[in-house]
PDB file of C-alpha atoms in Angstrom:
ATOM      1  CA  MET A   1      88.732 107.144 100.373  1.00 91.00           C
ATOM      2  CA  LYS A   2      89.021 104.138 102.664  1.00 89.00           C
ATOM      3  CA  ILE A   3      90.728 101.093 101.193  1.00 91.00           C
ATOM      4  CA  LEU A   4      89.103  98.086 102.805  1.00 92.00           C
ATOM      5  CA  PHE A   5      90.323  94.559 103.443  1.00 95.00           C
ATOM      6  CA  MET A   6      87.654  91.925 103.894  1.00 98.00           C
ATOM      7  CA  LYS A   7      88.330  90.081 107.139  1.00 98.00           C
ATOM      8  CA  GLN A   8      89.438  86.512 106.563  1.00 98.00           C
ATOM      9  CA  ASP A   9      86.582  84.955 108.548  1.00 98.00           C
ATOM     10  CA  ALA A  10      84.019  86.914 106.530  1.00 98.00           C
ATOM     11  CA  LEU A  11      85.758  86.133 103.248  1.00 98.00           C
ATOM     12  CA  SER A  12      85.881  82.416 104.012  1.00 98.00           C
ATOM     13  CA  PHE A  13      82.232  82.330 105.077  1.00 98.00           C
ATOM     14  CA  ILE A  14      80.975  84.049 101.927  1.00 98.00           C
ATOM     15  CA  LYS A  15      83.066  81.856  99.620  1.00 98.00           C
ATOM     16  CA  GLU A  16      82.066  78.654 101.391  1.00 98.00           C
ATOM     17  CA  ASN A  17      78.389  79.585 101.115  1.00 98.00           C
ATOM     18  CA  MET A  18      78.449  81.108  97.646  1.00 98.00           C
ATOM     19  CA  LYS A  19      76.041  78.518  96.232  1.00 96.00           C
ATOM     20  CA  THR A  20      73.286  80.174  98.245  1.00 97.00           C
ATOM     21  CA  LEU A  21      74.665  83.705  98.614  1.00 98.00           C
ATOM     22  CA  TYR A  22      75.383  84.394  94.927  1.00 98.00           C
ATOM     23  CA  VAL A  23      71.770  85.419  94.321  1.00 98.00           C
ATOM     24  CA  ASN A  24      72.389  88.573  96.367  1.00 98.00           C
ATOM     25  CA  TYR A  25      74.833  89.862  93.760  1.00 98.00           C
ATOM     26  CA  TYR A  26      71.991  89.735  91.238  1.00 97.00           C
ATOM     27  CA  ARG A  27      69.335  91.214  93.509  1.00 96.00           C
ATOM     28  CA  GLU A  28      70.980  93.633  95.934  1.00 97.00           C
ATOM     29  CA  LYS A  29      72.034  97.036  94.632  1.00 97.00           C
ATOM     30  CA  THR A  30      74.029  97.846  97.785  1.00 98.00           C
ATOM     31  CA  ASN A  31      76.253  95.691  99.966  1.00 98.00           C
ATOM     32  CA  LYS A  32      74.131  96.090 103.089  1.00 98.00           C
ATOM     33  CA  TRP A  33      73.331  92.383 102.854  1.00 98.00           C
ATOM     34  CA  ILE A  34      77.010  91.587 103.428  1.00 98.00           C
ATOM     35  CA  TYR A  35      77.042  93.561 106.674  1.00 98.00           C
ATOM     36  CA  ASP A  36      73.806  91.844 107.701  1.00 98.00           C
ATOM     37  CA  LEU A  37      75.464  88.427 107.473  1.00 98.00           C
ATOM     38  CA  PHE A  38      77.701  89.105 110.456  1.00 98.00           C
ATOM     39  CA  ASP A  39      77.524  90.426 113.993  1.00 97.00           C
ATOM     40  CA  TYR A  40      80.776  92.295 113.344  1.00 98.00           C
ATOM     41  CA  ASP A  41      82.119  94.638 110.659  1.00 98.00           C
ATOM     42  CA  PRO A  42      83.344  92.319 107.872  1.00 98.00           C
ATOM     43  CA  PHE A  43      85.825  94.940 106.653  1.00 98.00           C
ATOM     44  CA  ASP A  44      88.989  96.526 108.022  1.00 96.00           C
ATOM     45  CA  VAL A  45      90.313  99.903 106.873  1.00 92.00           C
ATOM     46  CA  VAL A  46      93.892  99.320 105.740  1.00 86.00           C
ATOM     47  CA  ILE A  47      94.891 102.643 104.222  1.00 88.00           C
ATOM     48  CA  GLU A  48      93.264 105.852 103.084  1.00 91.00           C
ATOM     49  CA  VAL A  49      93.956 107.501  99.737  1.00 93.00           C
ATOM     50  CA  PRO A  50      92.576 110.601  97.999  1.00 93.00           C
ATOM     51  CA  ASP A  51      89.120 109.975  96.541  1.00 93.00           C
ATOM     52  CA  PHE A  52      88.994 108.749  92.961  1.00 95.00           C
ATOM     53  CA  GLU A  53      86.428 107.413  90.520  1.00 96.00           C
ATOM     54  CA  LEU A  54      86.728 104.498  88.160  1.00 98.00           C
ATOM     55  CA  ALA A  55      86.171 104.818  84.417  1.00 97.00           C
ATOM     56  CA  PRO A  56      82.616 105.334  83.168  1.00 96.00           C
ATOM     57  CA  ILE A  57      80.813 102.172  82.124  1.00 94.00           C
ATOM     58  CA  ILE A  58      79.748 102.700  78.525  1.00 90.00           C
ATOM     59  CA  ALA A  59      77.664 100.211  76.574  1.00 83.00           C
ATOM     60  CA  ASN A  60      79.643  98.488  73.819  1.00 82.00           C
ATOM     61  CA  ARG A  61      82.900 100.071  75.050  1.00 89.00           C
ATOM     62  CA  LYS A  62      83.982  97.620  77.713  1.00 91.00           C
ATOM     63  CA  GLY A  63      87.518  97.584  76.352  1.00 93.00           C
ATOM     64  CA  PHE A  64      87.820 101.329  76.868  1.00 95.00           C
ATOM     65  CA  THR A  65      86.555 100.982  80.442  1.00 96.00           C
ATOM     66  CA  GLU A  66      89.018  98.199  81.245  1.00 96.00           C
ATOM     67  CA  LEU A  67      91.961 100.039  79.704  1.00 97.00           C
ATOM     68  CA  GLU A  68      91.220 103.256  81.577  1.00 98.00           C
ATOM     69  CA  ASN A  69      90.733 101.372  84.834  1.00 98.00           C
ATOM     70  CA  CYS A  70      94.185  99.827  84.452  1.00 98.00           C
ATOM     71  CA  LYS A  71      95.593 103.341  84.422  1.00 98.00           C
ATOM     72  CA  ILE A  72      93.367 104.699  87.184  1.00 98.00           C
ATOM     73  CA  ILE A  73      93.655 101.830  89.659  1.00 98.00           C
ATOM     74  CA  TYR A  74      97.406 101.472  89.392  1.00 98.00           C
ATOM     75  CA  GLU A  75      98.015 105.220  89.477  1.00 97.00           C
ATOM     76  CA  LYS A  76      95.829 105.719  92.547  1.00 97.00           C
ATOM     77  CA  LEU A  77      97.017 102.595  94.364  1.00 97.00           C
ATOM     78  CA  LYS A  78     100.728 102.602  93.562  1.00 94.00           C
ATOM     79  CA  CYS A  79     101.238 102.927  97.302  1.00 92.00           C
ATOM     80  CA  ILE A  80     100.385  99.272  97.881  1.00 93.00           C
ATOM     81  CA  SER A  81     103.066  96.600  97.650  1.00 94.00           C
ATOM     82  CA  GLU A  82     103.101  93.550  95.392  1.00 95.00           C
ATOM     83  CA  SER A  83     102.483  91.467  98.484  1.00 95.00           C
ATOM     84  CA  GLN A  84      99.372  93.475  99.346  1.00 94.00           C
ATOM     85  CA  ALA A  85      98.244  93.381  95.709  1.00 95.00           C
ATOM     86  CA  SER A  86      98.465  89.577  95.810  1.00 95.00           C
ATOM     87  CA  ASP A  87      96.210  89.386  98.854  1.00 96.00           C
ATOM     88  CA  GLU A  88      92.653  88.294  98.084  1.00 97.00           C
ATOM     89  CA  ARG A  89      91.394  90.164 101.148  1.00 97.00           C
ATOM     90  CA  LEU A  90      92.288  93.525  99.566  1.00 97.00           C
ATOM     91  CA  TRP A  91      90.425  92.983  96.309  1.00 97.00           C
ATOM     92  CA  ALA A  92      87.521  91.203  98.004  1.00 98.00           C
ATOM     93  CA  GLY A  93      87.293  94.288 100.203  1.00 97.00           C
ATOM     94  CA  LEU A  94      87.271  96.667  97.253  1.00 97.00           C
ATOM     95  CA  CYS A  95      84.908  94.594  95.091  1.00 98.00           C
ATOM     96  CA  ASN A  96      82.493  93.828  97.915  1.00 98.00           C
ATOM     97  CA  GLY A  97      82.978  97.065  99.824  1.00 96.00           C
ATOM     98  CA  THR A  98      84.142 100.363  98.327  1.00 94.00           C
ATOM     99  CA  PHE A  99      83.295  99.493  94.707  1.00 97.00           C
ATOM    100  CA  TYR A 100      80.520  96.937  95.179  1.00 98.00           C
ATOM    101  CA  GLU A 101      77.966  98.939  93.185  1.00 98.00           C
ATOM    102  CA  TYR A 102      80.474  99.690  90.428  1.00 98.00           C
ATOM    103  CA  VAL A 103      81.489  96.053  89.982  1.00 98.00           C
ATOM    104  CA  ARG A 104      77.825  94.966  89.897  1.00 97.00           C
ATOM    105  CA  ASN A 105      77.141  97.555  87.212  1.00 96.00           C
ATOM    106  CA  ARG A 106      80.268  96.594  85.300  1.00 95.00           C
ATOM    107  CA  TRP A 107      78.884  93.077  84.884  1.00 96.00           C
ATOM    108  CA  GLY A 108      75.279  94.204  84.435  1.00 95.00           C
ATOM    109  CA  TYR A 109      73.871  92.108  87.267  1.00 95.00           C
ATOM    110  CA  ASP A 110      70.623  94.069  87.290  1.00 92.00           C
ATOM    111  CA  MET A 111      69.932  92.758  83.795  1.00 91.00           C
ATOM    112  CA  LEU A 112      71.373  89.253  84.071  1.00 89.00           C
ATOM    113  CA  ASP A 113      69.175  86.202  84.342  1.00 90.00           C
ATOM    114  CA  PHE A 114      70.039  83.241  86.515  1.00 91.00           C
ATOM    115  CA  LYS A 115      71.498  80.354  84.545  1.00 91.00           C
ATOM    116  CA  GLU A 116      72.976  77.451  86.460  1.00 93.00           C
ATOM    117  CA  THR A 117      73.902  77.628  90.143  1.00 94.00           C
ATOM    118  CA  LYS A 118      77.495  76.462  89.801  1.00 95.00           C
ATOM    119  CA  SER A 119      78.392  78.659  86.836  1.00 95.00           C
ATOM    120  CA  ASP A 120      76.651  81.710  88.326  1.00 96.00           C
ATOM    121  CA  ALA A 121      78.373  81.213  91.683  1.00 97.00           C
ATOM    122  CA  ASP A 122      81.742  80.603  90.016  1.00 96.00           C
ATOM    123  CA  SER A 123      81.417  83.837  88.035  1.00 96.00           C
ATOM    124  CA  VAL A 124      80.844  85.791  91.250  1.00 98.00           C
ATOM    125  CA  LEU A 125      83.820  84.071  92.884  1.00 98.00           C
ATOM    126  CA  SER A 126      86.007  85.017  89.928  1.00 96.00           C
ATOM    127  CA  ARG A 127      84.797  88.610  89.594  1.00 97.00           C
ATOM    128  CA  PHE A 128      84.483  89.581  93.262  1.00 98.00           C
ATOM    129  CA  PHE A 129      87.083  87.207  94.732  1.00 98.00           C
ATOM    130  CA  PHE A 130      90.150  85.280  93.551  1.00 94.00           C
ATOM    131  CA  LYS A 131      88.741  81.982  92.272  1.00 91.00           C
ATOM    132  CA  ASN A 132      90.735  82.188  89.033  1.00 83.00           C
ATOM    133  CA  GLY A 133      93.597  84.337  90.262  1.00 87.00           C
ATOM    134  CA  LYS A 134      94.566  87.981  90.324  1.00 91.00           C
ATOM    135  CA  TYR A 135      94.179  88.467  86.556  1.00 90.00           C
ATOM    136  CA  ARG A 136      90.478  87.551  86.625  1.00 91.00           C
ATOM    137  CA  ASN A 137      89.262  89.559  89.615  1.00 96.00           C
ATOM    138  CA  SER A 138      87.453  92.644  88.296  1.00 96.00           C
ATOM    139  CA  LEU A 139      89.809  95.163  89.935  1.00 98.00           C
ATOM    140  CA  SER A 140      93.023  93.348  90.800  1.00 97.00           C
ATOM    141  CA  LYS A 141      93.651  92.514  87.149  1.00 96.00           C
ATOM    142  CA  CYS A 142      93.672  96.240  86.398  1.00 97.00           C
ATOM    143  CA  TRP A 143      96.267  96.939  89.096  1.00 98.00           C
ATOM    144  CA  TRP A 144      98.514  94.132  87.902  1.00 96.00           C
ATOM    145  CA  VAL A 145      98.241  95.031  84.217  1.00 96.00           C
ATOM    146  CA  GLY A 146      99.025  98.647  85.097  1.00 96.00           C
ATOM    147  CA  HIS A 147     101.915  97.491  87.272  1.00 95.00           C
ATOM    148  CA  ASN A 148     103.368  95.177  84.624  1.00 94.00           C
ATOM    149  CA  THR A 149     103.189  97.753  81.819  1.00 95.00           C
ATOM    150  CA  TYR A 150     104.174 100.889  83.761  1.00 96.00           C
ATOM    151  CA  LEU A 151     107.053 102.786  82.119  1.00 94.00           C
ATOM    152  CA  GLN A 152     108.790 104.637  84.935  1.00 91.00           C
ATOM    153  CA  ASN A 153     111.081 106.692  82.696  1.00 86.00           C
ATOM    154  CA  ASP A 154     108.597 107.542  79.960  1.00 84.00           C
ATOM    155  CA  ASN A 155     106.598 110.767  79.890  1.00 89.00           C
ATOM    156  CA  ASN A 156     103.526 108.657  79.186  1.00 93.00           C
ATOM    157  CA  HIS A 157     103.813 105.979  81.853  1.00 96.00           C
ATOM    158  CA  TYR A 158     100.919 104.080  80.287  1.00 97.00           C
ATOM    159  CA  GLN A 159     102.037 104.195  76.671  1.00 96.00           C
ATOM    160  CA  LEU A 160     102.065 100.403  76.405  1.00 96.00           C
ATOM    161  CA  LEU A 161      98.383 100.244  77.303  1.00 96.00           C
ATOM    162  CA  ASP A 162      97.633 102.814  74.611  1.00 95.00           C
ATOM    163  CA  TYR A 163      99.652 100.728  72.148  1.00 94.00           C
ATOM    164  CA  LEU A 164      97.725  97.603  73.116  1.00 93.00           C
ATOM    165  CA  GLY A 165      94.482  99.430  72.369  1.00 91.00           C
ATOM    166  CA  ALA A 166      90.930  99.145  73.687  1.00 92.00           C
ATOM    167  CA  ASP A 167      89.638  96.736  71.028  1.00 90.00           C
ATOM    168  CA  ASP A 168      89.296  93.238  72.540  1.00 90.00           C
ATOM    169  CA  PHE A 169      91.276  94.566  75.495  1.00 93.00           C
ATOM    170  CA  SER A 170      90.165  91.932  78.010  1.00 91.00           C
ATOM    171  CA  THR A 171      91.095  89.123  75.639  1.00 91.00           C
ATOM    172  CA  LYS A 172      94.503  90.607  74.894  1.00 93.00           C
ATOM    173  CA  ILE A 173      95.429  91.070  78.534  1.00 92.00           C
ATOM    174  CA  ASN A 174      94.167  87.573  79.289  1.00 90.00           C
ATOM    175  CA  ASP A 175      96.362  86.102  76.557  1.00 89.00           C
ATOM    176  CA  LEU A 176      99.338  88.236  77.534  1.00 91.00           C
ATOM    177  CA  PHE A 177      99.233  88.123  81.328  1.00 90.00           C
ATOM    178  CA  TYR A 178      97.133  85.147  82.384  1.00 86.00           C
ATOM    179  CA  ASN A 179      98.444  82.409  80.128  1.00 84.00           C
ATOM    180  CA  TYR A 180     102.215  82.917  80.090  1.00 85.00           C
ATOM    181  CA  ALA A 181     104.895  83.016  82.791  1.00 81.00           C
ATOM    182  CA  PHE A 182     106.973  85.718  81.096  1.00 85.00           C
ATOM    183  CA  SER A 183     104.296  88.376  81.666  1.00 82.00           C
ATOM    184  CA  SER A 184     106.088  89.721  84.745  1.00 83.00           C
ATOM    185  CA  ASN A 185     109.165  90.625  82.671  1.00 90.00           C
ATOM    186  CA  LEU A 186     108.685  94.254  81.581  1.00 91.00           C
ATOM    187  CA  GLN A 187     111.328  93.994  78.854  1.00 93.00           C
ATOM    188  CA  ILE A 188     109.527  91.080  77.219  1.00 94.00           C
ATOM    189  CA  VAL A 189     106.081  92.634  77.635  1.00 93.00           C
ATOM    190  CA  THR A 190     107.318  95.938  76.205  1.00 95.00           C
ATOM    191  CA  GLY A 191     108.840  94.231  73.169  1.00 96.00           C
ATOM    192  CA  ILE A 192     105.681  92.223  72.492  1.00 95.00           C
ATOM    193  CA  ILE A 193     103.336  95.190  72.760  1.00 95.00           C
ATOM    194  CA  LYS A 194     105.557  97.480  70.681  1.00 95.00           C
ATOM    195  CA  GLY A 195     105.915  94.787  68.017  1.00 95.00           C
ATOM    196  CA  TRP A 196     102.139  94.331  67.932  1.00 94.00           C
ATOM    197  CA  HIS A 197     101.554  98.082  67.732  1.00 94.00           C
ATOM    198  CA  THR A 198     104.054  98.588  64.918  1.00 93.00           C
ATOM    199  CA  ALA A 199     102.830  95.615  62.891  1.00 92.00           C
ATOM    200  CA  THR A 200      99.149  96.442  63.164  1.00 89.00           C
ATOM    201  CA  ASN A 201      99.714 100.005  61.935  1.00 80.00           C
ATOM    202  CA  ASP A 202      96.083 100.965  62.635  1.00 74.00           C
ATOM    203  CA  ARG A 203      94.773  97.796  60.974  1.00 81.00           C
ATOM    204  CA  LYS A 204      91.908  95.990  62.701  1.00 82.00           C
ATOM    205  CA  LEU A 205      93.566  92.618  63.244  1.00 86.00           C
ATOM    206  CA  THR A 206      91.589  89.889  64.982  1.00 85.00           C
ATOM    207  CA  ILE A 207      92.737  88.240  68.188  1.00 87.00           C
ATOM    208  CA  ARG A 208      92.126  84.740  66.844  1.00 88.00           C
ATOM    209  CA  GLU A 209      94.065  85.167  63.616  1.00 90.00           C
ATOM    210  CA  TYR A 210      96.926  87.393  64.765  1.00 92.00           C
ATOM    211  CA  PHE A 211      97.407  88.189  68.454  1.00 92.00           C
ATOM    212  CA  ARG A 212      96.856  84.694  69.836  1.00 92.00           C
ATOM    213  CA  PRO A 213      98.978  82.880  67.215  1.00 92.00           C
ATOM    214  CA  MET A 214     101.718  85.463  67.807  1.00 92.00           C
ATOM    215  CA  MET A 215     101.654  84.778  71.556  1.00 92.00           C
ATOM    216  CA  GLN A 216     101.709  81.023  70.973  1.00 91.00           C
ATOM    217  CA  ASP A 217     104.612  81.325  68.558  1.00 90.00           C
ATOM    218  CA  PHE A 218     106.596  83.521  70.938  1.00 89.00           C
ATOM    219  CA  ASN A 219     105.953  81.147  73.826  1.00 88.00           C
ATOM    220  CA  ALA A 220     107.103  78.215  71.685  1.00 89.00           C
ATOM    221  CA  LEU A 221     110.324  80.119  71.041  1.00 86.00           C
ATOM    222  CA  GLY A 222     110.933  79.989  74.781  1.00 76.00           C
ATOM    223  CA  GLY A 223     110.979  76.201  74.603  1.00 75.00           C
ATOM    224  CA  GLY A 224     114.307  76.311  72.800  1.00 64.00           C
ATOM    225  CA  VAL A 225     116.029  79.375  74.226  1.00 74.00           C
ATOM    226  CA  LEU A 226     115.844  81.494  77.352  1.00 80.00           C
ATOM    227  CA  LEU A 227     113.613  84.429  76.423  1.00 86.00           C
ATOM    228  CA  ASP A 228     115.473  86.693  78.838  1.00 85.00           C
ATOM    229  CA  ILE A 229     118.470  86.743  76.491  1.00 90.00           C
ATOM    230  CA  TYR A 230     116.558  88.833  73.951  1.00 91.00           C
ATOM    231  CA  SER A 231     116.622  92.606  74.102  1.00 94.00           C
ATOM    232  CA  GLU A 232     113.420  94.625  73.924  1.00 95.00           C
ATOM    233  CA  GLU A 233     114.286  95.582  70.348  1.00 96.00           C
ATOM    234  CA  GLU A 234     114.899  91.965  69.334  1.00 95.00           C
ATOM    235  CA  ILE A 235     111.570  90.877  70.813  1.00 95.00           C
ATOM    236  CA  GLU A 236     109.799  93.722  69.038  1.00 96.00           C
ATOM    237  CA  LYS A 237     111.294  92.580  65.728  1.00 96.00           C
ATOM    238  CA  ILE A 238     110.406  88.918  66.328  1.00 95.00           C
ATOM    239  CA  VAL A 239     106.793  89.846  67.021  1.00 95.00           C
ATOM    240  CA  TYR A 240     106.630  92.334  64.160  1.00 94.00           C
ATOM    241  CA  ASP A 241     108.048  89.868  61.637  1.00 94.00           C
ATOM    242  CA  TYR A 242     105.674  87.105  62.692  1.00 92.00           C
ATOM    243  CA  ILE A 243     102.547  89.252  62.474  1.00 93.00           C
ATOM    244  CA  VAL A 244     103.588  90.661  59.110  1.00 92.00           C
ATOM    245  CA  SER A 245     104.155  87.110  57.880  1.00 90.00           C
ATOM    246  CA  LEU A 246     100.578  86.300  58.865  1.00 90.00           C
ATOM    247  CA  ILE A 247      99.285  89.394  57.139  1.00 87.00           C
ATOM    248  CA  ILE A 248     100.963  88.513  53.860  1.00 84.00           C
ATOM    249  CA  LYS A 249     100.135  84.810  54.269  1.00 71.00           C
ATOM    250  CA  GLU A 250     103.739  83.650  54.383  1.00 48.00           C
ATOM    251  CA  SER A 251     103.083  81.603  57.521  1.00 47.00           C
ATOM    252  CA  PRO A 252     100.147  79.366  58.484  1.00 44.00           C
ATOM    253  CA  ILE A 253      97.868  80.611  61.227  1.00 45.00           C
ATOM    254  CA  VAL A 254      98.035  78.595  64.425  1.00 45.00           C
ATOM    255  CA  SER A 255      94.790  76.724  64.959  1.00 40.00           C
ATOM    256  CA  ASP A 256      92.824  77.748  68.045  1.00 45.00           C
ATOM    257  CA  ASN A 257      89.330  76.862  69.123  1.00 44.00           C
ATOM    258  CA  ASN A 258      88.917  79.160  72.127  1.00 46.00           C
ATOM    259  CA  ASP A 259      86.413  81.995  72.104  1.00 41.00           C
ATOM    260  CA  ASP A 260      87.856  85.445  71.491  1.00 44.00           C
ATOM    261  CA  ASP A 261      85.496  87.572  73.508  1.00 49.00           C
ATOM    262  CA  ILE A 262      86.760  86.839  77.014  1.00 56.00           C
ATOM    263  CA  ASP A 263      84.984  89.188  79.373  1.00 62.00           C
ATOM    264  CA  GLU A 264      86.442  88.501  82.793  1.00 58.00           C
TER     265      GLU A 264
END
């Protein structure tokens, strides 16, 4: 499989003209239209890896698809560096090149209606490019979540993803990795996810009432002390105790007005 970079000139042109070009993502099942924009190949082959397929897209199981793609994309592309994984050209190449049809299907563009030009164009820029950063691009977020939860010395390298669970997966990874600076610290991330897993104990706990208040409370803790001083076990206990306190109503739930069902 060829891993493509989108050439910078092509990337800049498409982004600058997205207010007119976005309609192609709704209408065009293949990316031939991208090639037709230029008198040169808009992609460069950077590396080649063994062929692989992304997770099946199953109606009403988007969380499962996202979780599995975090495992697949990181496992198959561990060969790339953090620097390469931070490069918009790589993920623009994959989303608009190798996996163009997959990403379109993932977001159901064949069935979507046009809404408002700016919001429709911005959604394409976020999903196929880097408008809102590496944790919102359809594929790069999977690499980075896999990277930041990978347990090198564990038999199940992706145990933390299994602990996090497929329910509301996109919202959980958004709250965990997009909103807080400590998400790159594996010790902290491991403690948080293990604490969540232990406290939930197979209960169906909502993001709004439990996961998000827990993350806000833990982040507030960092305002008074350096979070790095805590061991993984201490973080796990802090998270566990807070969630249990919410379950038994010993602590008020943090108010939050954001929607739970983030699907980016």
